């Protein structure tokens, strides 16, 4: 495990180096150069001191000229050390920010390339989360690399100095330090393994903390008086974690006492040096030099060990980041065709089968239907029957397990996804409430229209979102949501109108609305449907709704039952058929009495 983890670090070095290089090449060069130079300063200083001491201890006959020059030289070196240190602090602070920025940007770019399906995978989720943390929490790794380099340079240069006197010193030093390195490394890896094992529980704790203290949940938590229960569940889980940490740290405490071995080594060399000096084999200057070199190199080696262990400790985090970057969208790269407009043949689902990964339950079980351009299609079905799933498949957020989906006569997989996405206006059932300005909320659908107030106003009007803006104190510049200072929340239906306006802003060839009217008042709903009906005339459109007042106006209604399209036709013909649709419609109509 120790080996594996070390080799992980080495394997991931190119990735980290690449990130640092892209983050700021000059900073990287400067900080490496400074560290290598700084690494030589201690050796230089004690070597000069040795000369000074030897000259002085030779007796009063020694000239003060060379001593003065040597002192000046040593001062120069010490001053250089201080300056280099300051430059390093400066470079490191900048490097940290740049590294965070670069890593965050690359993580965001990569995350947005990944398929929707991957976001649902908890393993991927963990990786993404840990990768995201890398970008901010894990800048430690930069410092660790820096420490390794600096102390490595100090240790090597001082060991070379020692070796000039006797290989025995170096041998004793290494022989007593390496076991310590080994044990420390192993302990640190065990510690890491524990932290990894605890990740799911820690995520659970995070969730409980969020539940007990977030704005979203506060109403229900208060009303159901869940606070005490959440705290007790928290305590129960957290206690277990603390126990494990306690056990592991005790073990570390005991094993850590091996550190004494390396101290013993240092004192062993100490004794050898003093003996040699007593026998007259060493000058006073050399005695000073050796003692300083032994303590200095031992300390530097210790730091090297520490940095190496800490790197190994971070190896798995690094690995997550590397794996995350290595993940490629699984979708086979198709022919990257562009969509020919205007659409001629529309959309066809041909015997489409689908199930979500990690689940055995087939959701779609041979779904077949067609949508002609200009036809207004409504899709109905029970909760969980797979309506939103059909939409996700049609947008290529997932790949079907069997059957095919054709758009304009060409398999969906052959289209360039970016080109396809540009052609789609959509309101998802779980649409996003962007906590940015009202204007941005609409313009996010088509950023090139951000400065086209007319287009924005038209889209807002079609969704009756213009009325919402009129009521806002900040108008179109009002920040929505409560996350940021000055933000204002909207009602459920108001948010829905904003989402609709977003879908309408695009000059889309395909218009898809999943429950667009669920939160709308009856008046708005009917007007929204009018707008939709007009817009759908020149487009390929699909609307999912549980509101039969909306559904009945569609040109054709598809009824999804047991993973198949069970009925298809306009309102009147389906009513005559007297099947599922007729049943549901009558039920809803009768509840209005
Ligand atoms: P509703 O009317 O409630 O919106 P729907 O017809 O849109 O329902 P879908 O969202 O398509 O239903 O879900 C169909 C089934 O697939 C549900 O039973 C649900 O449990 C399952 N399902 C949906 N999303 C996922 C997912 N990401 N992973 C696993 N199963 C899912
Ligand atoms: Mg749905």
PDB file of C-alpha atoms in Angstrom, residues 6 144 146-156 158-159 173-185 188 252 255-267 293-311:
ATOM      1  CA  UNK A   6       3.993   6.565  -3.543  1.00  0.00           C
ATOM      2  CA  UNK A 144       4.263  20.181   0.317  1.00  0.00           C
ATOM      3  CA  UNK A 146       7.872  23.152  -2.167  1.00  0.00           C
ATOM      4  CA  UNK A 147       8.959  21.839   1.234  1.00  0.00           C
ATOM      5  CA  UNK A 148      10.117  18.620  -0.356  1.00  0.00           C
ATOM      6  CA  UNK A 149      12.229  20.480  -2.868  1.00  0.00           C
ATOM      7  CA  UNK A 150      13.726  22.974  -0.429  1.00  0.00           C
ATOM      8  CA  UNK A 151      14.496  20.513   2.347  1.00  0.00           C
ATOM      9  CA  UNK A 152      15.668  17.952  -0.176  1.00  0.00           C
ATOM     10  CA  UNK A 153      18.189  20.480  -1.456  1.00  0.00           C
ATOM     11  CA  UNK A 154      19.303  21.343   2.103  1.00  0.00           C
ATOM     12  CA  UNK A 155      19.578  17.684   3.105  1.00  0.00           C
ATOM     13  CA  UNK A 156      21.517  16.677  -0.001  1.00  0.00           C
ATOM     14  CA  UNK A 158      24.629  19.069   3.891  1.00  0.00           C
ATOM     15  CA  UNK A 159      25.016  15.309   3.399  1.00  0.00           C
ATOM     16  CA  UNK A 173      22.432   9.331   9.402  1.00  0.00           C
ATOM     17  CA  UNK A 174      20.560   7.569   6.591  1.00  0.00           C
ATOM     18  CA  UNK A 175      20.427   4.202   8.345  1.00  0.00           C
ATOM     19  CA  UNK A 176      18.736   5.718  11.363  1.00  0.00           C
ATOM     20  CA  UNK A 177      16.435   8.026   9.419  1.00  0.00           C
ATOM     21  CA  UNK A 178      15.040   5.662   6.812  1.00  0.00           C
ATOM     22  CA  UNK A 179      13.163   3.375   9.239  1.00  0.00           C
ATOM     23  CA  UNK A 180      11.523   6.435  10.705  1.00  0.00           C
ATOM     24  CA  UNK A 181      10.502   7.568   7.254  1.00  0.00           C
ATOM     25  CA  UNK A 182       9.066   4.161   6.606  1.00  0.00           C
ATOM     26  CA  UNK A 183       6.952   3.999   9.724  1.00  0.00           C
ATOM     27  CA  UNK A 184       5.789   7.593   9.469  1.00  0.00           C
ATOM     28  CA  UNK A 185       4.786   6.982   5.860  1.00  0.00           C
ATOM     29  CA  UNK A 188       0.105   8.430   7.442  1.00  0.00           C
ATOM     30  CA  UNK A 252       0.135   6.675  15.745  1.00  0.00           C
ATOM     31  CA  UNK A 255       4.403   4.027  16.598  1.00  0.00           C
ATOM     32  CA  UNK A 256       5.648   7.596  16.384  1.00  0.00           C
ATOM     33  CA  UNK A 257       8.085   6.905  19.201  1.00  0.00           C
ATOM     34  CA  UNK A 258      10.332   5.268  16.609  1.00  0.00           C
ATOM     35  CA  UNK A 259      11.406   8.848  15.968  1.00  0.00           C
ATOM     36  CA  UNK A 260      13.839   8.256  18.829  1.00  0.00           C
ATOM     37  CA  UNK A 261      15.912   6.066  16.516  1.00  0.00           C
ATOM     38  CA  UNK A 262      16.778   8.984  14.307  1.00  0.00           C
ATOM     39  CA  UNK A 263      17.687  11.131  17.310  1.00  0.00           C
ATOM     40  CA  UNK A 264      19.927   8.299  18.496  1.00  0.00           C
ATOM     41  CA  UNK A 265      21.599   8.316  15.087  1.00  0.00           C
ATOM     42  CA  UNK A 266      22.309  12.017  15.363  1.00  0.00           C
ATOM     43  CA  UNK A 267      23.853  11.629  18.780  1.00  0.00           C
ATOM     44  CA  UNK A 293      25.781  19.813   9.336  1.00  0.00           C
ATOM     45  CA  UNK A 294      24.515  16.799  11.293  1.00  0.00           C
ATOM     46  CA  UNK A 295      21.762  18.674  13.095  1.00  0.00           C
ATOM     47  CA  UNK A 296      20.917  20.636   9.950  1.00  0.00           C
ATOM     48  CA  UNK A 297      20.706  17.632   7.669  1.00  0.00           C
ATOM     49  CA  UNK A 298      18.818  15.575  10.231  1.00  0.00           C
ATOM     50  CA  UNK A 299      16.249  18.329  10.531  1.00  0.00           C
ATOM     51  CA  UNK A 300      16.026  18.705   6.767  1.00  0.00           C
ATOM     52  CA  UNK A 301      15.655  14.958   6.311  1.00  0.00           C
ATOM     53  CA  UNK A 302      12.887  14.946   8.853  1.00  0.00           C
ATOM     54  CA  UNK A 303      11.151  17.652   6.890  1.00  0.00           C
ATOM     55  CA  UNK A 304      11.669  15.664   3.712  1.00  0.00           C
ATOM     56  CA  UNK A 305      10.041  12.665   5.390  1.00  0.00           C
ATOM     57  CA  UNK A 306       7.202  14.746   6.605  1.00  0.00           C
ATOM     58  CA  UNK A 307       6.604  16.224   3.185  1.00  0.00           C
ATOM     59  CA  UNK A 308       6.881  12.804   1.542  1.00  0.00           C
ATOM     60  CA  UNK A 309       4.400  11.309   3.991  1.00  0.00           C
ATOM     61  CA  UNK A 310       2.073  14.201   3.497  1.00  0.00           C
ATOM     62  CA  UNK A 311       2.343  13.742  -0.252  1.00  0.00           C
TER      63      UNK A 311
END
